[in-house]
Tab-separated table of C-alpha atoms in Angstrom:
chain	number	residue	atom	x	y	z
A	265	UNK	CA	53.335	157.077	182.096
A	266	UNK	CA	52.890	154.871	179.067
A	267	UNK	CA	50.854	157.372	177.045
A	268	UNK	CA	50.379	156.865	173.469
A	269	UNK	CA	51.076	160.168	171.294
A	270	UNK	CA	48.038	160.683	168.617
A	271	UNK	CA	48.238	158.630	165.387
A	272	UNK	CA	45.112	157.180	163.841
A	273	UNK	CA	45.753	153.895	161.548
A	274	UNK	CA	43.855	153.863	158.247
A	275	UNK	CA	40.088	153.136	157.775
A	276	UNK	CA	39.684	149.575	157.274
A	277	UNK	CA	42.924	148.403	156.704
A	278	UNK	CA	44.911	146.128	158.671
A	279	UNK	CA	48.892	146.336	158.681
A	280	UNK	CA	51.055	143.759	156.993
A	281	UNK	CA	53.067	143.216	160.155
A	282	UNK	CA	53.839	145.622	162.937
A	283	UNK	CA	56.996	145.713	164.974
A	284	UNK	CA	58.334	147.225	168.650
A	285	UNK	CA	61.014	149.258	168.472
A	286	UNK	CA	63.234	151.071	171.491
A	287	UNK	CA	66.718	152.237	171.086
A	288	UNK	CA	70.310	153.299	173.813
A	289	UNK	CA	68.724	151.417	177.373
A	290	UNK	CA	72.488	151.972	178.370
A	291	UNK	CA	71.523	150.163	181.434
A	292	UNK	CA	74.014	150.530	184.267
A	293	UNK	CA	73.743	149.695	188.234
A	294	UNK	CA	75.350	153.123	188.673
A	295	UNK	CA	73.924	156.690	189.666
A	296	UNK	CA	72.315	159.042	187.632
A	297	UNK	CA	74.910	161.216	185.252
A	298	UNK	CA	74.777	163.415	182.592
A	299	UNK	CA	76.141	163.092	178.877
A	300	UNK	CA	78.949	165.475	178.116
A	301	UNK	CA	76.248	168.030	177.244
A	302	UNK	CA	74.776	168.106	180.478
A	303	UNK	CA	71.702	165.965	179.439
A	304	UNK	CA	70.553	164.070	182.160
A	305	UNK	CA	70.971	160.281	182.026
A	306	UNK	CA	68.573	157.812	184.167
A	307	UNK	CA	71.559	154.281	184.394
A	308	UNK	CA	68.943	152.230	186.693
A	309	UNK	CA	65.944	153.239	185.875
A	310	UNK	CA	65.753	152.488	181.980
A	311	UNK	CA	65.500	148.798	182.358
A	312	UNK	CA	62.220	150.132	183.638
A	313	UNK	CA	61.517	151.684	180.636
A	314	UNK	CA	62.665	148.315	179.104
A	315	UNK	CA	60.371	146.109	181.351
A	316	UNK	CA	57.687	148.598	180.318
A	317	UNK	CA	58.234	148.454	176.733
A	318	UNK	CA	57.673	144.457	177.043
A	319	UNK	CA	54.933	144.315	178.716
A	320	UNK	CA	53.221	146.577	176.470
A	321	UNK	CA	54.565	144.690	173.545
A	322	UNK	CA	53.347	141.120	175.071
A	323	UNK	CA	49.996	143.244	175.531
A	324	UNK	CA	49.439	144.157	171.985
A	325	UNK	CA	49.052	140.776	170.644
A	326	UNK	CA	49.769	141.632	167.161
A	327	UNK	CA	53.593	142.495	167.392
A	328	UNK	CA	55.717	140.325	164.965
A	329	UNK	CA	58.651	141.333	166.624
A	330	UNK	CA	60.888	143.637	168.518
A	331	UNK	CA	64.096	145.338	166.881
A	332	UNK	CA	66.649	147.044	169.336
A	333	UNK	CA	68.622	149.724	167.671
A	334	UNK	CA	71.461	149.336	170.060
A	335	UNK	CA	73.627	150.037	172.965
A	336	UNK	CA	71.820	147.848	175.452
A	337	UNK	CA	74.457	148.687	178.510
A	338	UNK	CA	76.470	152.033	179.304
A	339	UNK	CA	80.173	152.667	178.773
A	340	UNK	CA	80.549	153.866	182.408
A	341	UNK	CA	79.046	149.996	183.641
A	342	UNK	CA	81.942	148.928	185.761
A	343	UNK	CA	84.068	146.933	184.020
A	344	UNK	CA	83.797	143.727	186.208
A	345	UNK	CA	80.083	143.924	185.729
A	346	UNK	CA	79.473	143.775	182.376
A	347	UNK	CA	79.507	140.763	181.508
A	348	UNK	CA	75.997	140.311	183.990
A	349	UNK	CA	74.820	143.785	182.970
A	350	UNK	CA	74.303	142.427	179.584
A	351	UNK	CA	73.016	139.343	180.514
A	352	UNK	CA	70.631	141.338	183.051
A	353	UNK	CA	69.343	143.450	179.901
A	354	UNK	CA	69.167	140.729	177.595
A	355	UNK	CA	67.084	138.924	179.523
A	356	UNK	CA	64.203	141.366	179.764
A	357	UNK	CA	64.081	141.280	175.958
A	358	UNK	CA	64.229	137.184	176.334
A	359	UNK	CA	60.722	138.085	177.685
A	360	UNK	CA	58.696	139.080	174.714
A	361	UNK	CA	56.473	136.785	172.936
A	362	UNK	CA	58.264	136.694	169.844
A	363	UNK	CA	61.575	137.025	168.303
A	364	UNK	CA	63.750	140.366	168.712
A	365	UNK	CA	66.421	141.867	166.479
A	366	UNK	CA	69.482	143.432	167.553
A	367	UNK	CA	71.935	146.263	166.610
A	368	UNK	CA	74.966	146.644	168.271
A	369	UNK	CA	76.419	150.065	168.952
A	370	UNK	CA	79.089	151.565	170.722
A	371	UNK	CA	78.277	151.261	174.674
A	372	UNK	CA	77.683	147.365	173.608
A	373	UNK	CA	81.218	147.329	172.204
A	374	UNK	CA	82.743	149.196	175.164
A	375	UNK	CA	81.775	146.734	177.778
A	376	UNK	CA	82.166	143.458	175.500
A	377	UNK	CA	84.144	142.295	172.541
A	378	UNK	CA	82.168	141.412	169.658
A	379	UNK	CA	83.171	137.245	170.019
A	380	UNK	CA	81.050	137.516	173.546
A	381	UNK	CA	77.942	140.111	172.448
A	382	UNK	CA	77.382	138.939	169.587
A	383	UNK	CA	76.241	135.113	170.348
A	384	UNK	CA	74.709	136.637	173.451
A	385	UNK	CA	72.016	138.793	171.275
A	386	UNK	CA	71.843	135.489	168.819
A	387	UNK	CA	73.435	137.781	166.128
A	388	UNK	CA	74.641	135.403	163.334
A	389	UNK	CA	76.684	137.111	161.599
A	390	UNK	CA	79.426	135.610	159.964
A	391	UNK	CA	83.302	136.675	160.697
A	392	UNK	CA	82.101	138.817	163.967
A	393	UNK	CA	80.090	140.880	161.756
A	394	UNK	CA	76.885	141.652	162.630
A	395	UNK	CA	74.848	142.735	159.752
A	396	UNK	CA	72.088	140.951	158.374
A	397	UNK	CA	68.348	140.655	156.422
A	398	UNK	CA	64.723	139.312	157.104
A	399	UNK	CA	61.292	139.575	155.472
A	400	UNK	CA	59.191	139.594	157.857
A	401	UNK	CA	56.240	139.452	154.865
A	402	UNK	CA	56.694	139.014	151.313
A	403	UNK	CA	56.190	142.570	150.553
A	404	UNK	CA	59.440	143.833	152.710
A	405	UNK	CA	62.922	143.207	153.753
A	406	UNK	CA	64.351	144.468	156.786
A	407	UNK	CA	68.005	145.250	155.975
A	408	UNK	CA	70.611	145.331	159.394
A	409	UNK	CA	73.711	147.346	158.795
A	410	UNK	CA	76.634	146.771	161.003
A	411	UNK	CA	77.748	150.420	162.137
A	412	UNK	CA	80.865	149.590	163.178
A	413	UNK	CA	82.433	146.811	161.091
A	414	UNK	CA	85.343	149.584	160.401
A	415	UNK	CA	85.451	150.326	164.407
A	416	UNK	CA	88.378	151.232	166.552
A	417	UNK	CA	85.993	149.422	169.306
A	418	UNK	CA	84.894	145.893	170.016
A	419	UNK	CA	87.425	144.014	167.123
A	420	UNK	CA	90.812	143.233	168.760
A	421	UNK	CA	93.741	145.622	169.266
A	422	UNK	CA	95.627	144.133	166.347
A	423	UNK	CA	92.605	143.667	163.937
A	424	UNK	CA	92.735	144.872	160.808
A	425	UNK	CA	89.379	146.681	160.898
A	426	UNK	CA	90.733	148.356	164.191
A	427	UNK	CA	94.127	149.455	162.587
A	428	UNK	CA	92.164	150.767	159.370
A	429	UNK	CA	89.559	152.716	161.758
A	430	UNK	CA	93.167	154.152	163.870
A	431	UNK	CA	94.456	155.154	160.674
A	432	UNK	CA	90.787	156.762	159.500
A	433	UNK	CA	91.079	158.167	162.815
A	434	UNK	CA	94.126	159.465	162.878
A	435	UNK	CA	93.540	161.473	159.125
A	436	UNK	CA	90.461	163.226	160.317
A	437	UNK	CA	90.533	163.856	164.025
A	438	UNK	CA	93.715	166.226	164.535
A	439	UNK	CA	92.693	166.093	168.612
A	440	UNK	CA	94.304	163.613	170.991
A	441	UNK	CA	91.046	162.084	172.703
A	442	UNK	CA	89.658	160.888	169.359
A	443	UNK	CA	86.335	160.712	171.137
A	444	UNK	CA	86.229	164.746	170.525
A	445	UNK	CA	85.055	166.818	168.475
A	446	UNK	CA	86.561	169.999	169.099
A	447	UNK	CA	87.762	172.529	166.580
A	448	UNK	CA	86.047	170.185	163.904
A	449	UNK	CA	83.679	172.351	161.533
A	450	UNK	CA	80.297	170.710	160.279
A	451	UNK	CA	79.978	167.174	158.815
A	452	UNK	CA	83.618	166.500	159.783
A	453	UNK	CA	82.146	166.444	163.489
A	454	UNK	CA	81.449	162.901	163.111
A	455	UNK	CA	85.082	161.476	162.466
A	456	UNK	CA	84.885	160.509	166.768
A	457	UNK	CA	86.110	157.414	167.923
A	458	UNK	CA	82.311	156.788	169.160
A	459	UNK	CA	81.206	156.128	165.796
A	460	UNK	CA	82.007	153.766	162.702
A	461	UNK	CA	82.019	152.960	159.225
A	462	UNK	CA	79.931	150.377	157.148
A	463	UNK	CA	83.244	148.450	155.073
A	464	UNK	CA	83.637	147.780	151.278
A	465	UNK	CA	82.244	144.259	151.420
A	466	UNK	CA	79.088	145.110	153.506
A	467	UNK	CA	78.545	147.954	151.043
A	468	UNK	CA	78.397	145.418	147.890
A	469	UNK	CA	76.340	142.656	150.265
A	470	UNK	CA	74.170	145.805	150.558
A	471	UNK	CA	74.393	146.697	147.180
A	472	UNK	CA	73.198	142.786	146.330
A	473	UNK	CA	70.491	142.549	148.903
A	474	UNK	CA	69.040	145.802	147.020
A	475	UNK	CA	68.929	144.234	143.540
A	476	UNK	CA	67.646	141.276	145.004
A	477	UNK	CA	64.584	143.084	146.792
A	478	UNK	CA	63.878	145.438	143.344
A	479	UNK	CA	63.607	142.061	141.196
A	480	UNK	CA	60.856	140.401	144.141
A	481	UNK	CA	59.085	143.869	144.161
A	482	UNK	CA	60.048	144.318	147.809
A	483	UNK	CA	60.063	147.160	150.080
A	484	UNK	CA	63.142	147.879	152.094
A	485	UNK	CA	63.434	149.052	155.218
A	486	UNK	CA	67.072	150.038	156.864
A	487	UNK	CA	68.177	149.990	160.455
A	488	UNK	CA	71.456	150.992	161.518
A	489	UNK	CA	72.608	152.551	164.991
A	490	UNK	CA	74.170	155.204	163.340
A	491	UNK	CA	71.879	157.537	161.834
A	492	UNK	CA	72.383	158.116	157.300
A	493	UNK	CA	70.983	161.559	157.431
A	494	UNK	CA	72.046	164.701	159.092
A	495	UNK	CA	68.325	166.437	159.086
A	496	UNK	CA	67.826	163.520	161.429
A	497	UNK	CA	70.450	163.710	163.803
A	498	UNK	CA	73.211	165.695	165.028
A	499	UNK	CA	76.833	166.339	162.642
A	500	UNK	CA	78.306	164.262	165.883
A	501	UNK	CA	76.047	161.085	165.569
A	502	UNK	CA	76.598	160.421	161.869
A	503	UNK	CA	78.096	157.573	160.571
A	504	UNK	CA	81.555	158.142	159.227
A	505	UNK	CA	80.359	156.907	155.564
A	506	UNK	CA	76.616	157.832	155.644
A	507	UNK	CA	77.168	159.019	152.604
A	508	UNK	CA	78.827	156.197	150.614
A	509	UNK	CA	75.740	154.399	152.200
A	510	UNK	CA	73.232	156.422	150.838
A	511	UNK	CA	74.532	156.448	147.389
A	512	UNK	CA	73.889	152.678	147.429
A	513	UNK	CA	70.638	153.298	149.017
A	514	UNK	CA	69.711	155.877	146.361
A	515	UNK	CA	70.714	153.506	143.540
A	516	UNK	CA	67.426	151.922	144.074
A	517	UNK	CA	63.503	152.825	144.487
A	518	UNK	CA	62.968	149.946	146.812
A	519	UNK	CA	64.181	151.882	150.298
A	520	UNK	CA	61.349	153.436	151.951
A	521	UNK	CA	62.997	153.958	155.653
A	522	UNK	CA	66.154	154.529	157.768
A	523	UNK	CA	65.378	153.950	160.940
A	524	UNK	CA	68.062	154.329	164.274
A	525	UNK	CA	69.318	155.123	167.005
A	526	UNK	CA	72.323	156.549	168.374
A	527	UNK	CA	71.606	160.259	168.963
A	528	UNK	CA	69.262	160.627	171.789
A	529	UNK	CA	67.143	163.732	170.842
A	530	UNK	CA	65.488	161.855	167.937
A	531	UNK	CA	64.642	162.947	164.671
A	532	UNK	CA	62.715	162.654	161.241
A	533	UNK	CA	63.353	163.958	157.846
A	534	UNK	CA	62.490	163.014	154.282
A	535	UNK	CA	65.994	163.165	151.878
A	536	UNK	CA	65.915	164.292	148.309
A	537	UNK	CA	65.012	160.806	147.222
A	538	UNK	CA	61.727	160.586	149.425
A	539	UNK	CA	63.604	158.692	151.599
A	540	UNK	CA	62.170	158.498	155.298
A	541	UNK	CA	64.954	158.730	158.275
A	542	UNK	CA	63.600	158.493	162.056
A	543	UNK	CA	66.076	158.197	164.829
A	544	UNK	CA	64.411	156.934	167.712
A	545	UNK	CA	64.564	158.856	171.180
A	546	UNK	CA	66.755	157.519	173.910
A	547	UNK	CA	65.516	155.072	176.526
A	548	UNK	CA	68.092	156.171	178.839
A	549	UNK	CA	67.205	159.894	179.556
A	550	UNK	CA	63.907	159.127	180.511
A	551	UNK	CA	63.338	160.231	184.542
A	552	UNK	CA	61.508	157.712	186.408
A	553	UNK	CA	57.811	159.232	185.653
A	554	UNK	CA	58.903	159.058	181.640
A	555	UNK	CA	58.479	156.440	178.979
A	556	UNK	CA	60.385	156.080	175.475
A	557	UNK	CA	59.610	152.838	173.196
A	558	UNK	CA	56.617	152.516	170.508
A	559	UNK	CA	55.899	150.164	167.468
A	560	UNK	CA	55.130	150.274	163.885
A	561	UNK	CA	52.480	149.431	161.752
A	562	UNK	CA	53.581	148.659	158.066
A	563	UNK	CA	51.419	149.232	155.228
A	564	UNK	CA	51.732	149.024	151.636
A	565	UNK	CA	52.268	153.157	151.574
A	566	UNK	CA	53.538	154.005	154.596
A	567	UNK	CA	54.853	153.145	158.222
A	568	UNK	CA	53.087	154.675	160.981
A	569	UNK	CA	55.413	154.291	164.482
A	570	UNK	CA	52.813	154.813	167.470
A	571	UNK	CA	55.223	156.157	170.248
A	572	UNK	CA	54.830	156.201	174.109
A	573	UNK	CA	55.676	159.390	175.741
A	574	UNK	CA	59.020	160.788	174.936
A	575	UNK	CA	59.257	158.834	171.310
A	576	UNK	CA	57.256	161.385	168.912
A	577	UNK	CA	54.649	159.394	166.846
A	578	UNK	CA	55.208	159.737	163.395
A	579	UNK	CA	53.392	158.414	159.827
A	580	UNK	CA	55.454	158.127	157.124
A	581	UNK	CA	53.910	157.962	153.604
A	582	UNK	CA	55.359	156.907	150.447
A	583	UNK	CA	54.415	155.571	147.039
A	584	UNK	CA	52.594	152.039	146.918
């Protein structure tokens, strides 16, 4: 347990910052289940993986920080519990020595509306939305995109982001349970009521944060729960506008990585632009003997995530 997968760091160069990462804890007090493919899912025993991942984080000593790509609690948490499922989660992260950054995704929005999650994880977004930017060093910015500010989940019934989503919805997924896929063909597998869109104005704040990182020379790193790139991920884990996104994204140089979560496999591909995407493994189908967090080291040229059992290392080179 808690073996590190073979990734050597450059000769005599230290990293400008490194970073944990670990992605879908889904927590729940509940038995183990399976996803509707028959994976197996481990409820009670990923905060284990959790209370793992921070000790090992606390251990390193050089960690800047910890970014959680999402969906900290599972849908099937009993409703009435929640609330202190969250809580219970949350404060395992409260744990590390240093700050962390989270994502919300979908299991996050189906046990708590955004005005409650959102202050809980110390989001500040403004409006409910939870998308945001850091530099952790002047050579990078860590861009957050909101998956699912157009969301049929987690805004109220009446909202217009839930009635445009409904309608989005309603265009592209001829089935009843909106949460299926069937008798969709290829990319159109992905209009499901589990994922979102990223909205006009988060596209132009995107859009402005990218100019703004090109004229300070920055590097940009992107993390969204959705994943932006389908040799990454399954058709059924995209997000509904990935491409829209990556248009933006591919306006501009400056974007070295995508990094999320969402579909639990994992995955890594380089897009036509040179464009890194990694989606991280899930915490949550890890059996009891099995591990799935890591961290990054950034460099000038490259991020190299050192993962811990199930999460595939993985260097990722660029130009300086």
């Amino acid at each position: 347990m808690g073996s590190i997968n073979g990734l050597v760091s450059p000769p005599g160069k230290r990293p400008l910052f490194s970073f944990g990462v670990i992605s879908d804890v889904q927590y729940a007090d509940i038995p183990d289940g399976h996803s509707f493919l028959g994976v197996p899912r481990y409820y009670r025993h990923s905060i284990h993986v959790l209370q793992r991942a921070v000790q090992k984080w606390n251990n390193h000593q050089n960690l800047n920080f910890v970014i959680n790509f999402g969906d900290i609690v599972d849908g099937k948490c009993p409703p009435g519990q929640s609330l202190d499922a969250v809580k219970k989660v949350n404060n395992e992260f409260q744990k590390i020595n240093g700050p962390v950054y989270h994502l919300i995704g979908n299991h996050c929005l189906y046990n708590l509306p955004r005005d409650k999650l959102l202050p809980l994880l110390k989001i500040q977004g403004l409006n409910g939305l939870a998308y945001y930017d850091f530099s952790p060093s002047p050579e990078y910015r860590i861009v957050v995109l909101d998956g699912y500010d157009i969301s049929a989940i987690g805004w109220p019934q009446g909202h217009s982001k839930t009635l445009q989503a409904l309608e989005f919805l309603e265009k592209k997924n001829p089935n009843s349970d909106k949460n299926s896929p069937s008798g969709l063909l290829g990319l159109d597998r992905r209009f499901v009521m589990f994922n979102g869109a990223v909205g006009r104005e988060q596209l132009e704040w995107l859009d402005g944060i990218l100019q703004d990182a090109t004229k300070l020379k920055q590097k940009v790193i992107v993390c969204c729960h959705l994943p932006l790139d389908l040799c990454a991920s399954s058709q059924e884990a995209l997000l509904w506008n990935y491409d829209e996104v990556m248009n933006v994204i591919h306006l501009y140089n400056c974007v070295k990585a995508c990094l999320s979560g969402h579909d639990h496999k994992g995955g890594y591909s380089v897009d036509s632009h040179g464009v890194h995407h990694r989606s991280f493994e899930a915490a949550l189908e890890c059996p009891p003997d099995r591990d799935a967090y890591g961290h990054i080291d950034v460099y000038d040229d490259r991020l190299l995530l050192f993962g811990t059992d199930r999460i595939q290392s993985t260097e990722m080179c660029f130009n300086p």
